[in-house]
Tab-separated table of C-alpha atoms in Angstrom:
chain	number	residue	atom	x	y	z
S	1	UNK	CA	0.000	0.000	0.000
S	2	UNK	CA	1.550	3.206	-1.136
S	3	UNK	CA	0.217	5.761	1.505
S	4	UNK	CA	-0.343	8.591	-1.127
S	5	UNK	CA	-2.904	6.326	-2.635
S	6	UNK	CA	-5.186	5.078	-0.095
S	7	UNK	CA	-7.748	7.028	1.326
S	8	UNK	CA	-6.594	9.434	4.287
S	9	UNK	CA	-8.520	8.877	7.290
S	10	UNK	CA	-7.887	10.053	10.464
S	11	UNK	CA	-6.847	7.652	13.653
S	12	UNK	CA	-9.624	8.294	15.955
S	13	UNK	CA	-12.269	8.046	12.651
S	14	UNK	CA	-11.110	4.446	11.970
S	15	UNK	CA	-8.259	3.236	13.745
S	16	UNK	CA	-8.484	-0.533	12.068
S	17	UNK	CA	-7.633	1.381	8.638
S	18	UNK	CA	-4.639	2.978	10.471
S	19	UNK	CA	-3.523	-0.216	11.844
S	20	UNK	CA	-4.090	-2.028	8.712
S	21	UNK	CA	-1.717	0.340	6.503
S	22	UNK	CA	0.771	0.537	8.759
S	23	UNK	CA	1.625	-3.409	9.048
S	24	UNK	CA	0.546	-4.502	5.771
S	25	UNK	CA	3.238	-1.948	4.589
S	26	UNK	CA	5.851	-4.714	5.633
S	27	UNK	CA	6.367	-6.951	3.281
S	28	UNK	CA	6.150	-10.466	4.262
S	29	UNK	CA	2.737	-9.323	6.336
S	30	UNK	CA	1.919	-8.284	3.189
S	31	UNK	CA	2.887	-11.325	1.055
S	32	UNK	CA	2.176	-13.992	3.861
S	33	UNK	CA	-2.010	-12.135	3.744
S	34	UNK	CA	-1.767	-12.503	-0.047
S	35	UNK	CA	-0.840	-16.378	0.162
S	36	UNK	CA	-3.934	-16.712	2.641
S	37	UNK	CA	-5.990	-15.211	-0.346
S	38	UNK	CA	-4.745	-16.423	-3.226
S	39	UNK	CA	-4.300	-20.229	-1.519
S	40	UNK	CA	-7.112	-20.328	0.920
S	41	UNK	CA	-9.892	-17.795	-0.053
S	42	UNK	CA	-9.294	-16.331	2.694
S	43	UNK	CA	-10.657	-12.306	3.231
S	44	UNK	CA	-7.610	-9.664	4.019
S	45	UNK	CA	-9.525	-7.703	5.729
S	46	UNK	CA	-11.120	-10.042	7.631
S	47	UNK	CA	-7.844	-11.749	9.300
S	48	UNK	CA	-7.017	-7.925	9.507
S	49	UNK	CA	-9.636	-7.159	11.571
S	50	UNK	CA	-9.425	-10.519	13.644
S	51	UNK	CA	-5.691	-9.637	14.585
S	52	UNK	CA	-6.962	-6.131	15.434
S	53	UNK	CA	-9.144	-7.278	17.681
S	54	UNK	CA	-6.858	-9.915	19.193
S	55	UNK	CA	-4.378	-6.619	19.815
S	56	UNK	CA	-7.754	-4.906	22.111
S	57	UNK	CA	-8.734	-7.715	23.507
S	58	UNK	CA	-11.912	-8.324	22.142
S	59	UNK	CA	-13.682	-11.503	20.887
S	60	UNK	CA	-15.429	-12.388	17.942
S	61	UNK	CA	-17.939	-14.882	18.412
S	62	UNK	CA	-19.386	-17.443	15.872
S	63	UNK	CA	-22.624	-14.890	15.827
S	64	UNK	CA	-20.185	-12.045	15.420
S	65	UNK	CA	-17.881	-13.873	12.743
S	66	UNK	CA	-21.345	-15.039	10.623
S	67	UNK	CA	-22.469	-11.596	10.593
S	68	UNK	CA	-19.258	-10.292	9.250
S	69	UNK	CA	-19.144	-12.375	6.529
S	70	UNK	CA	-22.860	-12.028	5.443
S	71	UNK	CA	-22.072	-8.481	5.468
S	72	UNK	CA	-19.046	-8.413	3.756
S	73	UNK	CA	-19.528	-11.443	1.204
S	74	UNK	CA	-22.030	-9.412	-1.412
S	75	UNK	CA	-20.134	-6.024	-1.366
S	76	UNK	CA	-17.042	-8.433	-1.515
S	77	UNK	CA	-18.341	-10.868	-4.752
S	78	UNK	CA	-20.244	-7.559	-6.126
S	79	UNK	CA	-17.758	-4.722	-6.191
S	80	UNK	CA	-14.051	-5.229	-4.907
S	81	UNK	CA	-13.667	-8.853	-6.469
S	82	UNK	CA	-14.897	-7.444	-9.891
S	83	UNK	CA	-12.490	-4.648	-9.779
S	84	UNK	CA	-9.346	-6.932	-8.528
S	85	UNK	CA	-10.217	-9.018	-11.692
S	86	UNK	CA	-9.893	-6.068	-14.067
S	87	UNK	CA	-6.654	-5.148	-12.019
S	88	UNK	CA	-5.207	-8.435	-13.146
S	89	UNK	CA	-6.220	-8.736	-16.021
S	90	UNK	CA	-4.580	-4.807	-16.574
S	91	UNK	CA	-1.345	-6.388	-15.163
S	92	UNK	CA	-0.278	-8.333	-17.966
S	93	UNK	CA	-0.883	-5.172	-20.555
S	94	UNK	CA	0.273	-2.686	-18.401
S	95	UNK	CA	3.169	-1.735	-20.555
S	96	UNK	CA	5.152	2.110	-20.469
S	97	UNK	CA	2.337	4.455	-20.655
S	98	UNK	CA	-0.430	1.946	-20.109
S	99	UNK	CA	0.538	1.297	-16.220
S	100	UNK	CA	-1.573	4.621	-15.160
S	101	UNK	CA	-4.481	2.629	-16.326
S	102	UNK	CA	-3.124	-0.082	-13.912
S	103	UNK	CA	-2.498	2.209	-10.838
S	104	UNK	CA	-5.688	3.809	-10.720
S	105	UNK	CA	-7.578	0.443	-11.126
S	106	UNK	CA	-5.194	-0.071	-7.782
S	107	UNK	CA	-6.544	3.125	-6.172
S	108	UNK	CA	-9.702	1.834	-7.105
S	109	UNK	CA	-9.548	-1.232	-5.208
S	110	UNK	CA	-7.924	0.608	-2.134
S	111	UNK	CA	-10.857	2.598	-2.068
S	112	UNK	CA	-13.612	-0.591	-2.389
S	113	UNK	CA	-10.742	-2.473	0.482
S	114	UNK	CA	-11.048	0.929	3.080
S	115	UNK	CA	-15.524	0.359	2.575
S	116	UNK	CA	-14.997	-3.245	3.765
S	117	UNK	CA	-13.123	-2.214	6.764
S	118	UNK	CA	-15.628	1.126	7.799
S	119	UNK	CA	-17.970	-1.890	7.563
S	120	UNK	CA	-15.979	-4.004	10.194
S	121	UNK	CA	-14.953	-1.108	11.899
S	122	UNK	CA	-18.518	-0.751	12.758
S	123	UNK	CA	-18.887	-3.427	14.788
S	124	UNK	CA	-15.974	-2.941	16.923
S	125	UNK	CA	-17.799	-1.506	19.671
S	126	UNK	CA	-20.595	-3.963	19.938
S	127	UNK	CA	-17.806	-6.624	20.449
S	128	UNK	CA	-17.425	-8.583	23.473
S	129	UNK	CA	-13.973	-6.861	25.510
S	130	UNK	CA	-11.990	-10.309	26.942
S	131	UNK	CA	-9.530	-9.660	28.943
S	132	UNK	CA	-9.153	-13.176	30.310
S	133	UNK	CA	-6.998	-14.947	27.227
S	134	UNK	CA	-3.590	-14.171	26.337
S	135	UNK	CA	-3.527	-12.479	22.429
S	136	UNK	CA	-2.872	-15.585	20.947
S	137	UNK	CA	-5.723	-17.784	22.107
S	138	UNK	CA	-8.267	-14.751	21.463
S	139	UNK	CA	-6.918	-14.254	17.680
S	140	UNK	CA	-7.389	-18.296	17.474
S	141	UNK	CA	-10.477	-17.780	18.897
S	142	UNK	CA	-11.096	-14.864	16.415
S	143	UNK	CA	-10.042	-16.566	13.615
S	144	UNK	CA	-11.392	-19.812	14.510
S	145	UNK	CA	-14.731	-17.898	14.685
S	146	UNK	CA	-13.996	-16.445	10.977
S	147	UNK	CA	-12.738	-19.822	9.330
S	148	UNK	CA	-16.427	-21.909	10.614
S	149	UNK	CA	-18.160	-19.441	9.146
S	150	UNK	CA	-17.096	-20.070	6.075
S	151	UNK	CA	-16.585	-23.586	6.215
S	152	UNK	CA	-12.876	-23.392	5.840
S	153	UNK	CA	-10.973	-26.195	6.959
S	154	UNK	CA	-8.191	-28.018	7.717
S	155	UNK	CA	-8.230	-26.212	11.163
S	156	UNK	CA	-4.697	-27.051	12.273
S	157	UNK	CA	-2.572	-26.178	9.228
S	158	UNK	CA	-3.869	-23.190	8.516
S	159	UNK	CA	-4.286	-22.141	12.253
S	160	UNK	CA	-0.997	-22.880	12.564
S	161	UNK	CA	0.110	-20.523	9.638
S	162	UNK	CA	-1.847	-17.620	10.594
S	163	UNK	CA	-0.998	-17.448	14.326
S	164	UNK	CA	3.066	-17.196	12.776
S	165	UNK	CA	1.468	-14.387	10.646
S	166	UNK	CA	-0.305	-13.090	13.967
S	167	UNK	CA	2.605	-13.253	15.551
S	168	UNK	CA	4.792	-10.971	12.970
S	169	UNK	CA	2.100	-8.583	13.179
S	170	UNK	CA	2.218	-8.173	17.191
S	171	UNK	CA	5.414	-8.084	17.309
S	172	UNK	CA	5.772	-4.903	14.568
S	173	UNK	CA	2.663	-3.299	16.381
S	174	UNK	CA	3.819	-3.558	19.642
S	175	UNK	CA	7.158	-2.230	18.634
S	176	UNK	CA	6.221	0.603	16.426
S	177	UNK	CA	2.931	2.198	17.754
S	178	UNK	CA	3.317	5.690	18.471
């Protein structure tokens, strides 16, 4: 994410799109979320927001997790899938001139990206605070949460690789937070 190109928001408006820039600026965050995608289906913004709410301790239930996804899923299939397509497809002729064309499809799907998280961002509030597990348990609770609701499995593989990923993530927000 090239910060002149997303939308500018402040901190206290959404501070998930605040966190979300800032560590999926670092590059194997960044390419680890992609593999989670392209391999597993798997929503960005979604795990985003599940480590988010790992990092302030609050839970996402299987109710909460459903919702998300019901939400997200035809604004998801509708609009930002449609315009990642064309992005790709852009890629390959994107050639010398032609590669504006390809940036401000980018900008494009920044913009559709930064909807799906004001829409998760809105439910922040109404989630349960749990200060009881340790970071790690609540973002495999989280995610847990996330992955039955859309039938996702196996479980332990995948858990596995997205606690590591969970795990780069704390450890860059906890060390570069203002």
């Amino acid at each position: 994410m090239n910060l002149g190109t997303i939308p500018q928001v402040s901190a206290t408006a959404n501070p998930f799109w605040t966190f979300s820039c800032t560590v999926y600026q670092q590059t194997n965050i960044a390419k680890t979320a992609l593999q989670f995608q392209n391999q597993w289906q798997l929503n960005i913004n979604i795990l985003l927001f599940c480590s988010f709410c790992s990092l302030h301790q609050r839970r996402l239930s299987k109710q909460n997790s459903q919702q998300l996804w019901q939400q997200l899923a035809q604004w998801q299939r509708e609009y930002t899938l449609q315009i990642r397509k064309l992005r790709q497809k852009l890629k390959g002729y994107s050639k010398g001139e032609d590669k504006s064309l390809y940036q401000l499809m980018k900008q494009v799907e920044l913009h559709f990206e930064y909807q799906e998280q004001q829409i998760l961002f809105g439910l922040f509030d109404s989630l349960d605070q749990d200060d009881q597990k340790n970071l790690d348990d609540l973002f495999i609770t989280n995610t847990s949460n996330y992955l039955d609701s859309i039938n996702q499995f196996p479980f332990q593989e995948l858990q596995a690789a997205l606690l590591l990923w969970f795990n780069e993530i704390k450890q860059y927000w906890q060390n570069h937070r203002k």
